[in-house]
C-alpha positions as semicolon CSV with decimal commas, in nm:
position;residue;x (nm);y (nm);z (nm)
1;X;13,773;7,680;11,675
2;X;13,791;7,522;12,018
3;X;13,667;7,169;12,086
4;X;13,395;7,312;12,311
5;X;13,269;7,537;12,033
6;X;13,266;7,252;11,784
7;X;13,074;7,034;12,025
8;X;12,788;7,281;12,057
9;X;12,782;7,347;11,686
10;X;12,871;7,714;11,651
11;X;12,796;7,858;11,309
12;X;13,139;8,011;11,261
13;X;13,195;8,275;10,994
14;X;13,266;8,093;10,668
15;X;13,622;8,091;10,543
16;X;13,525;7,976;10,194
17;X;13,265;8,080;9,941
18;X;12,916;7,995;10,074
19;X;12,733;7,697;9,922
20;X;12,471;7,746;9,652
21;X;12,098;7,750;9,726
22;X;11,847;7,526;9,548
23;X;11,504;7,615;9,412
24;X;11,328;7,423;9,688
25;X;11,488;7,641;9,955
26;X;11,353;7,956;9,792
27;X;11,004;7,804;9,761
28;X;11,017;7,714;10,131
29;X;11,133;8,065;10,221
30;X;10,860;8,225;10,008
31;X;10,581;8,015;10,159
32;X;10,696;8,075;10,517
33;X;10,741;8,443;10,439
34;X;10,379;8,470;10,324
35;X;10,261;8,301;10,643
36;X;10,469;8,551;10,841
37;X;10,310;8,837;10,649
38;X;9,968;8,709;10,759
39;X;10,099;8,657;11,112
40;X;10,200;9,019;11,148
41;X;9,903;9,151;10,951
42;X;9,666;8,981;11,196
43;X;9,866;9,116;11,487
44;X;9,874;9,474;11,356
45;X;9,505;9,513;11,275
46;X;9,429;9,600;11,636
47;X;9,667;9,896;11,642
48;X;9,575;10,010;11,291
49;X;9,203;10,014;11,371
50;X;9,245;10,133;11,731
51;X;9,034;10,447;11,699
52;X;8,721;10,292;11,541
53;X;8,748;9,998;11,784
54;X;8,771;10,242;12,076
55;X;8,471;10,433;11,944
56;X;8,262;10,114;11,903
57;X;8,354;9,926;12,221
58;X;8,430;10,230;12,441
59;X;8,772;10,115;12,565
60;X;9,055;10,325;12,710
61;X;9,420;10,356;12,605
62;X;9,520;10,133;12,898
63;X;9,278;9,860;12,789
64;X;9,399;9,891;12,432
65;X;9,760;9,863;12,550
66;X;9,680;9,546;12,745
67;X;9,518;9,388;12,439
68;X;9,824;9,444;12,223
69;X;10,068;9,405;12,510
70;X;10,048;9,193;12,824
71;X;9,740;8,986;12,734
72;X;9,872;8,899;12,390
73;X;10,233;8,854;12,504
74;X;10,149;8,616;12,787
75;X;10,006;8,357;12,551
76;X;10,237;8,434;12,259
77;X;10,554;8,401;12,463
78;X;10,487;8,113;12,699
79;X;10,299;7,888;12,456
80;X;10,602;7,922;12,224
81;X;10,808;7,707;12,464
82;X;10,599;7,386;12,452
83;X;10,538;7,448;12,081
84;X;10,914;7,475;12,027
85;X;10,970;7,153;12,223
86;X;10,703;6,979;12,012
87;X;10,838;7,112;11,681
88;X;11,191;6,993;11,761
89;X;11,044;6,639;11,779
90;X;10,779;6,641;11,506
91;X;10,707;6,786;11,162
92;X;10,781;7,156;11,187
93;X;10,586;7,246;10,871
94;X;10,271;7,086;11,014
95;X;10,316;7,281;11,338
96;X;10,332;7,611;11,145
97;X;10,024;7,521;10,939
98;X;9,812;7,428;11,244
99;X;9,925;7,746;11,423
100;X;9,827;7,958;11,122
101;X;9,481;7,799;11,120
102;X;9,429;7,874;11,490
103;X;9,534;8,239;11,476
104;X;9,334;8,300;11,158
105;X;9,014;8,164;11,314
106;X;9,080;8,378;11,624
107;X;9,130;8,684;11,404
108;X;8,784;8,629;11,260
109;X;8,651;8,607;11,616
110;X;8,803;8,951;11,688
111;X;8,581;9,096;11,417
112;X;8,276;8,942;11,583
113;X;8,351;9,063;11,938
114;X;8,062;9,247;12,103
115;X;8,249;9,381;12,405
116;X;8,596;9,422;12,555
117;X;8,591;9,081;12,726
118;X;8,518;8,893;12,404
119;X;8,783;9,093;12,217
120;X;9,039;9,019;12,490
121;X;8,974;8,642;12,471
122;X;8,998;8,649;12,091
123;X;9,328;8,841;12,101
124;X;9,475;8,599;12,354
125;X;9,379;8,314;12,122
126;X;9,552;8,493;11,834
127;X;9,862;8,503;12,054
128;X;9,822;8,131;12,131
129;X;9,819;8,049;11,758
130;X;10,095;8,287;11,654
131;X;10,328;8,130;11,911
132;X;10,362;7,832;11,678
133;X;10,449;8,027;11,365
134;X;10,788;8,191;11,398
135;X;11,022;7,958;11,597
136;X;10,966;7,653;11,373
137;X;11,002;7,875;11,066
138;X;11,342;8,001;11,185
139;X;11,463;7,641;11,214
140;X;11,313;7,531;10,879
141;X;11,487;7,820;10,702
142;X;11,816;7,755;10,882
143;X;11,802;7,390;10,769
144;X;11,715;7,494;10,412
145;X;12,003;7,741;10,365
146;X;12,376;7,675;10,421
147;X;12,599;7,878;10,656
148;X;12,692;8,205;10,492
149;X;12,347;8,239;10,330
150;X;12,135;8,234;10,644
151;X;12,166;8,601;10,739
152;X;12,019;8,707;10,405
153;X;11,753;8,431;10,412
154;X;11,644;8,526;10,764
155;X;11,657;8,893;10,662
156;X;11,417;8,820;10,375
157;X;11,192;8,618;10,606
158;X;11,191;8,904;10,856
159;X;11,053;9,129;10,583
160;X;10,723;8,964;10,676
161;X;10,648;9,211;10,957
162;X;10,695;9,531;10,752
163;X;10,510;9,392;10,452
164;X;10,234;9,257;10,676
165;X;10,214;9,585;10,863
166;X;10,203;9,788;10,540
167;X;9,934;9,567;10,384
168;X;9,743;9,568;10,710
169;X;9,755;9,947;10,726
170;X;9,646;9,995;10,365
171;X;9,387;9,716;10,363
172;X;9,260;9,754;10,717
173;X;9,221;10,130;10,703
174;X;9,059;10,117;10,358
175;X;8,809;9,846;10,455
176;X;8,730;10,020;10,784
177;X;8,670;10,347;10,602
178;X;8,449;10,182;10,336
179;X;8,270;9,921;10,550
180;X;8,368;9,859;10,914
181;X;8,664;9,751;11,123
182;X;8,494;9,415;11,177
183;X;8,505;9,330;10,806
184;X;8,884;9,370;10,797
185;X;8,936;9,109;11,071
186;X;8,700;8,858;10,909
187;X;8,848;8,881;10,559
188;X;9,208;8,847;10,678
189;X;9,114;8,550;10,893
190;X;8,964;8,371;10,591
191;X;9,282;8,428;10,389
192;X;9,488;8,277;10,671
193;X;9,278;7,960;10,680
194;X;9,340;7,903;10,308
195;X;9,714;7,975;10,350
196;X;9,742;7,718;10,630
197;X;9,611;7,444;10,403
198;X;9,833;7,553;10,112
199;X;10,148;7,540;10,328
200;X;10,105;7,166;10,392
201;X;10,082;7,104;10,018
202;X;10,376;7,323;9,912
203;X;10,654;7,292;10,172
204;X;10,847;6,976;10,259
205;X;11,016;6,922;10,595
206;X;11,398;6,967;10,553
207;X;11,652;6,740;10,720
208;X;11,763;6,873;11,056
209;X;12,124;6,989;11,033
210;X;12,157;6,859;10,677
211;X;12,354;7,163;10,563
212;X;12,570;7,205;10,875
213;X;12,930;7,093;10,926
214;X;12,959;6,738;11,058
215;X;13,067;6,863;11,402
216;X;12,746;7,066;11,432
217;X;12,526;6,760;11,392
218;X;12,708;6,547;11,649
219;X;12,503;6,455;11,956
220;X;12,160;6,306;12,024
221;X;11,887;6,336;11,759
222;X;11,656;6,499;12,014
223;X;11,770;6,753;12,268
224;X;11,619;6,743;12,615
225;X;11,384;7,026;12,712
226;X;11,565;7,129;13,030
227;X;11,901;7,065;12,867
228;X;11,819;7,327;12,603
229;X;11,678;7,572;12,859
230;X;11,990;7,541;13,078
231;X;12,217;7,578;12,776
232;X;12,035;7,890;12,655
233;X;12,031;8,079;12,985
234;X;12,385;7,977;13,080
235;X;12,541;8,141;12,775
236;X;12,593;8,518;12,799
237;X;12,577;8,569;12,421
238;X;12,226;8,422;12,395
239;X;12,097;8,598;12,706
240;X;12,237;8,938;12,607
241;X;12,102;8,905;12,251
242;X;11,759;8,828;12,396
243;X;11,768;9,114;12,650
244;X;11,897;9,366;12,397
245;X;11,624;9,266;12,153
246;X;11,359;9,275;12,425
247;X;11,446;9,625;12,542
248;X;11,454;9,742;12,179
249;X;11,105;9,599;12,134
250;X;10,972;9,810;12,421
251;X;11,023;10,098;12,178
252;X;10,912;9,920;11,860
253;X;10,596;9,768;12,009
254;X;10,519;10,069;12,226
255;X;10,543;10,297;11,923
256;X;10,391;10,051;11,676
257;X;10,076;9,986;11,880
258;X;10,001;10,355;11,927
259;X;10,151;10,531;11,624
260;X;9,828;10,532;11,421
261;X;9,616;10,641;11,719
262;X;9,875;10,914;11,795
263;X;9,876;11,039;11,435
264;X;9,498;11,039;11,409
265;X;9,408;11,177;11,752
266;X;9,691;11,427;11,806
267;X;9,822;11,501;11,454
268;X;9,495;11,509;11,258
269;X;9,536;11,215;11,018
270;X;9,230;11,036;10,876
271;X;9,188;10,665;10,794
272;X;9,229;10,751;10,426
273;X;9,560;10,926;10,502
274;X;9,672;10,630;10,709
275;X;9,586;10,380;10,434
276;X;9,819;10,556;10,188
277;X;10,092;10,758;10,357
278;X;10,151;10,568;10,680
279;X;10,146;10,240;10,487
280;X;10,417;10,373;10,253
281;X;10,638;10,484;10,542
282;X;10,616;10,143;10,710
283;X;10,662;9,949;10,385
284;X;10,969;10,145;10,273
285;X;11,129;10,215;10,609
286;X;11,087;9,888;10,795
287;X;11,139;9,655;10,499
288;X;11,443;9,853;10,386
289;X;11,597;9,836;10,733
290;X;11,542;9,463;10,774
291;X;11,670;9,379;10,424
292;X;11,979;9,598;10,456
293;X;12,054;9,460;10,802
294;X;12,044;9,102;10,669
295;X;12,290;9,190;10,394
296;X;12,520;9,371;10,636
297;X;12,512;9,078;10,880
298;X;12,629;8,832;10,614
299;X;12,900;9,076;10,504
300;X;13,050;9,181;10,838
301;X;13,006;8,866;11,050
302;X;13,248;8,688;10,816
303;X;13,515;8,906;10,973
304;X;13,394;8,908;11,333
305;X;13,089;8,799;11,526
306;X;13,097;9,136;11,705
307;X;12,900;9,266;11,407
308;X;12,592;9,080;11,537
309;X;12,588;9,333;11,823
310;X;12,754;9,643;11,677
311;X;12,510;9,677;11,387
312;X;12,203;9,702;11,616
313;X;12,387;9,934;11,858
314;X;12,487;10,176;11,582
315;X;12,146;10,170;11,413
316;X;11,962;10,244;11,739
317;X;12,196;10,534;11,818
318;X;12,122;10,682;11,474
319;X;11,746;10,634;11,526
320;X;11,719;10,845;11,844
321;X;11,718;11,196;11,688
322;X;11,466;11,090;11,423
323;X;11,238;10,943;11,689
324;X;11,249;11,263;11,896
325;X;11,169;11,470;11,587
326;X;10,875;11,241;11,499
327;X;10,714;11,280;11,842
328;X;10,776;11,658;11,840
329;X;10,658;11,734;11,483
330;X;10,360;11,976;11,482
331;X;10,187;11,818;11,178
332;X;10,133;11,464;11,053
333;X;10,315;11,509;10,717
334;X;10,629;11,629;10,898
335;X;10,590;11,355;11,161
336;X;10,574;11,089;10,889
337;X;10,885;11,228;10,721
338;X;11,081;11,191;11,046
339;X;10,924;10,851;11,117
340;X;11,106;10,703;10,816
341;X;11,428;10,715;11,022
342;X;11,312;10,501;11,318
343;X;11,119;10,259;11,097
344;X;11,439;10,197;10,896
345;X;11,684;10,185;11,188
346;X;11,483;10,030;11,473
347;X;11,479;9,676;11,327
348;X;11,844;9,595;11,263
349;X;11,841;9,392;11,587
350;X;11,592;9,136;11,454
351;X;11,781;8,951;11,180
352;X;12,102;8,996;11,379
353;X;11,976;8,831;11,697
354;X;11,793;8,553;11,514
355;X;12,095;8,464;11,299
356;X;12,325;8,473;11,603
357;X;12,106;8,244;11,814
358;X;12,033;8,000;11,531
359;X;12,404;7,972;11,451
360;X;12,517;7,931;11,811
361;X;12,321;7,616;11,896
362;X;12,295;7,258;11,770
363;X;12,042;7,186;11,492
364;X;11,826;6,981;11,730
365;X;11,800;7,283;11,962
366;X;11,717;7,549;11,704
367;X;11,339;7,560;11,737
368;X;11,354;7,562;12,117
369;X;11,629;7,823;12,116
370;X;11,428;8,038;11,875
371;X;11,128;8,001;12,105
372;X;11,336;8,101;12,408
373;X;11,467;8,405;12,219
374;X;11,110;8,506;12,138
375;X;11,000;8,436;12,496
376;X;11,253;8,678;12,643
377;X;11,240;8,954;12,384
378;X;10,864;8,949;12,327
379;X;10,764;8,920;12,692
380;X;10,981;9,222;12,764
381;X;10,904;9,421;12,449
382;X;10,552;9,316;12,357
383;X;10,444;9,271;12,716
384;X;10,584;9,598;12,851
385;X;10,587;9,836;12,552
386;X;10,217;9,874;12,456
387;X;10,098;9,819;12,814
388;X;10,327;10,093;12,945
389;X;10,248;10,347;12,671
390;X;9,872;10,297;12,713
391;X;9,887;10,340;13,090
392;X;10,123;10,638;13,063
393;X;9,886;10,806;12,817
394;X;9,590;10,762;13,054
395;X;9,805;10,892;13,341
396;X;9,908;11,209;13,155
397;X;9,557;11,272;13,022
398;X;9,448;11,420;13,354
399;X;9,691;11,711;13,313
400;X;9,756;11,707;12,935
401;X;9,433;11,587;12,767
402;X;9,533;11,718;12,423
403;X;9,874;11,549;12,397
404;X;9,889;11,268;12,651
405;X;10,013;11,015;12,393
406;X;10,289;11,250;12,283
407;X;10,423;11,275;12,638
408;X;10,395;10,898;12,683
409;X;10,599;10,841;12,366
410;X;10,865;11,089;12,482
411;X;10,923;10,871;12,788
412;X;11,047;10,588;12,563
413;X;11,365;10,781;12,474
414;X;11,574;10,644;12,768
415;X;11,480;10,291;12,659
416;X;11,682;10,344;12,341
417;X;11,997;10,403;12,544
418;X;11,935;10,096;12,761
419;X;11,912;9,882;12,446
420;X;12,229;10,035;12,300
421;X;12,413;9,957;12,624
422;X;12,305;9,591;12,615
423;X;12,419;9,546;12,255
424;X;12,756;9,707;12,332
425;X;12,791;9,462;12,622
426;X;12,710;9,177;12,381
427;X;12,973;9,306;12,138
428;X;13,232;9,293;12,416
429;X;13,141;8,931;12,499
430;X;13,146;8,826;12,134
431;X;13,483;8,991;12,084
432;X;13,625;8,803;12,382
433;X;13,484;8,475;12,247
434;X;13,639;8,543;11,906
435;X;13,980;8,594;12,066
436;X;13,948;8,276;12,275
437;X;13,839;8,073;11,973
438;X;14,130;8,210;11,771
439;X;14,377;8,120;12,044
440;X;14,238;7,767;12,078
441;X;14,227;7,695;11,704
C-alpha cells in the first residue's frame, strides 16, 4: 500500500483471517438495525397507504410524488450534513436516539394531518429526523466490527429497509383496511418513541477507529468540516460510488413510492392483497438481495476492490428484463412474480457503496462521509425518482387515463443503463488504484 493510501486510512482487503466479533458488537448491530427498520417503516407508510390518503385528502400523483420525493429529500439530505458533523464530535448513539424521537413524533403528526399542507410539513419533519439516523449508525457499526467483517455487518444492517418495508406493507395495509390510514401512522410513531429511549439504555458508544490498523487512526482526533467535504468530492471513487448509487435510487425510489398505487389502481390489487402478497415479495426479494450482496462483497473484495463496483453493475443488468416484465404484466399476480427479480437485484449497490466509502476514509471522517454519500445518492434518487414518476403519470393521464403510471414506470428503463455505466466507470477507477497501490507497495 502506498504511503498516501496509508495516510488516509484505506480499508484494504485483509490478507489474514478477519478478527473475531464480540457479543457487544452484535447487540449494537441488532439495536441499530431495529431503529433502521422503524426508520424505513415510517418512510414507507406514505407510499403503502397512497390510495386511501389520496381519497381522503384529494391529492394528485404529482403532489404525492413531491411528498415522498423532493420535499422529503430536501430535509433528509441536507440536514444529514450538519448532523454528520455533530456526530463526528459528540456521542453518536445519542444523536441516533434523538433523531428517532423526532421522526417518530412527526410520523404521528402525519396521521393527524387534515390537509395536504399539514401532511407536507409533517413529512418534511420526518425527513429532518431521519437525517440523523443512518450516517451515525454506519460509523458506529464500522467501529464495532473489524475490517473483513464490515461488509456482512453493514449488509445485515441494510436489511432494515426491506424488513421495515415488508412490516410496513403488512401492518399498514392491514390497519388501514380494518381501521384507517391515520391509525397506522400514530401506532408506528408511538413504537418509535419507545425505541429511541431503549437505544440509549442498550448501546454504548464504541471507540472511534479502535479496530482499525494503526495507520488508519493517525491524524487529528476531529476532522475539519470543509476538510472532509473537500476530501470526499476530490476523490473519484467516492464521487462515482455516490453518483452510481443516486442514479440507481431514481429507479428504486421511483418504483417503490408508486408500486402499491400502480398495483392497486392499474392491476386490481386490494389492500388485503397488498398486506400479504406484496409484503412477501418485498421481504423475500429485497432482504435476500441485500444479505447476499453483503456476503459477496466480503468474499470478492478480498481479491480486488473492483468488486465494489462490478457487483452492482452486474446485478442491475440482470434486473432490467424482470423490471420490464413487471411493468408489462397484465395481472397483479404475474406482475408480483416478475417483481421478485428487481427487488432482489436492485439493492446490491447499497452495502457495496456504504462499505467502500466507510473503508476509504479515516475513522474521524466516517460519519461525515456517510452523510455526504447519503446527500448525493438520496438527493438524486429520492429527490428525483418519486417526483419524476408522479409528474410523468399526471402528464400521461391526459392521453392514457387507464395506464398513466405504467407508461411513467416504463420511462425509468434508460435510468438502469445510466447507473450501470457509472458503476463500470467506478470499477475502472478502482482497478487502476489497485494496480497503483500494488506497484507502490
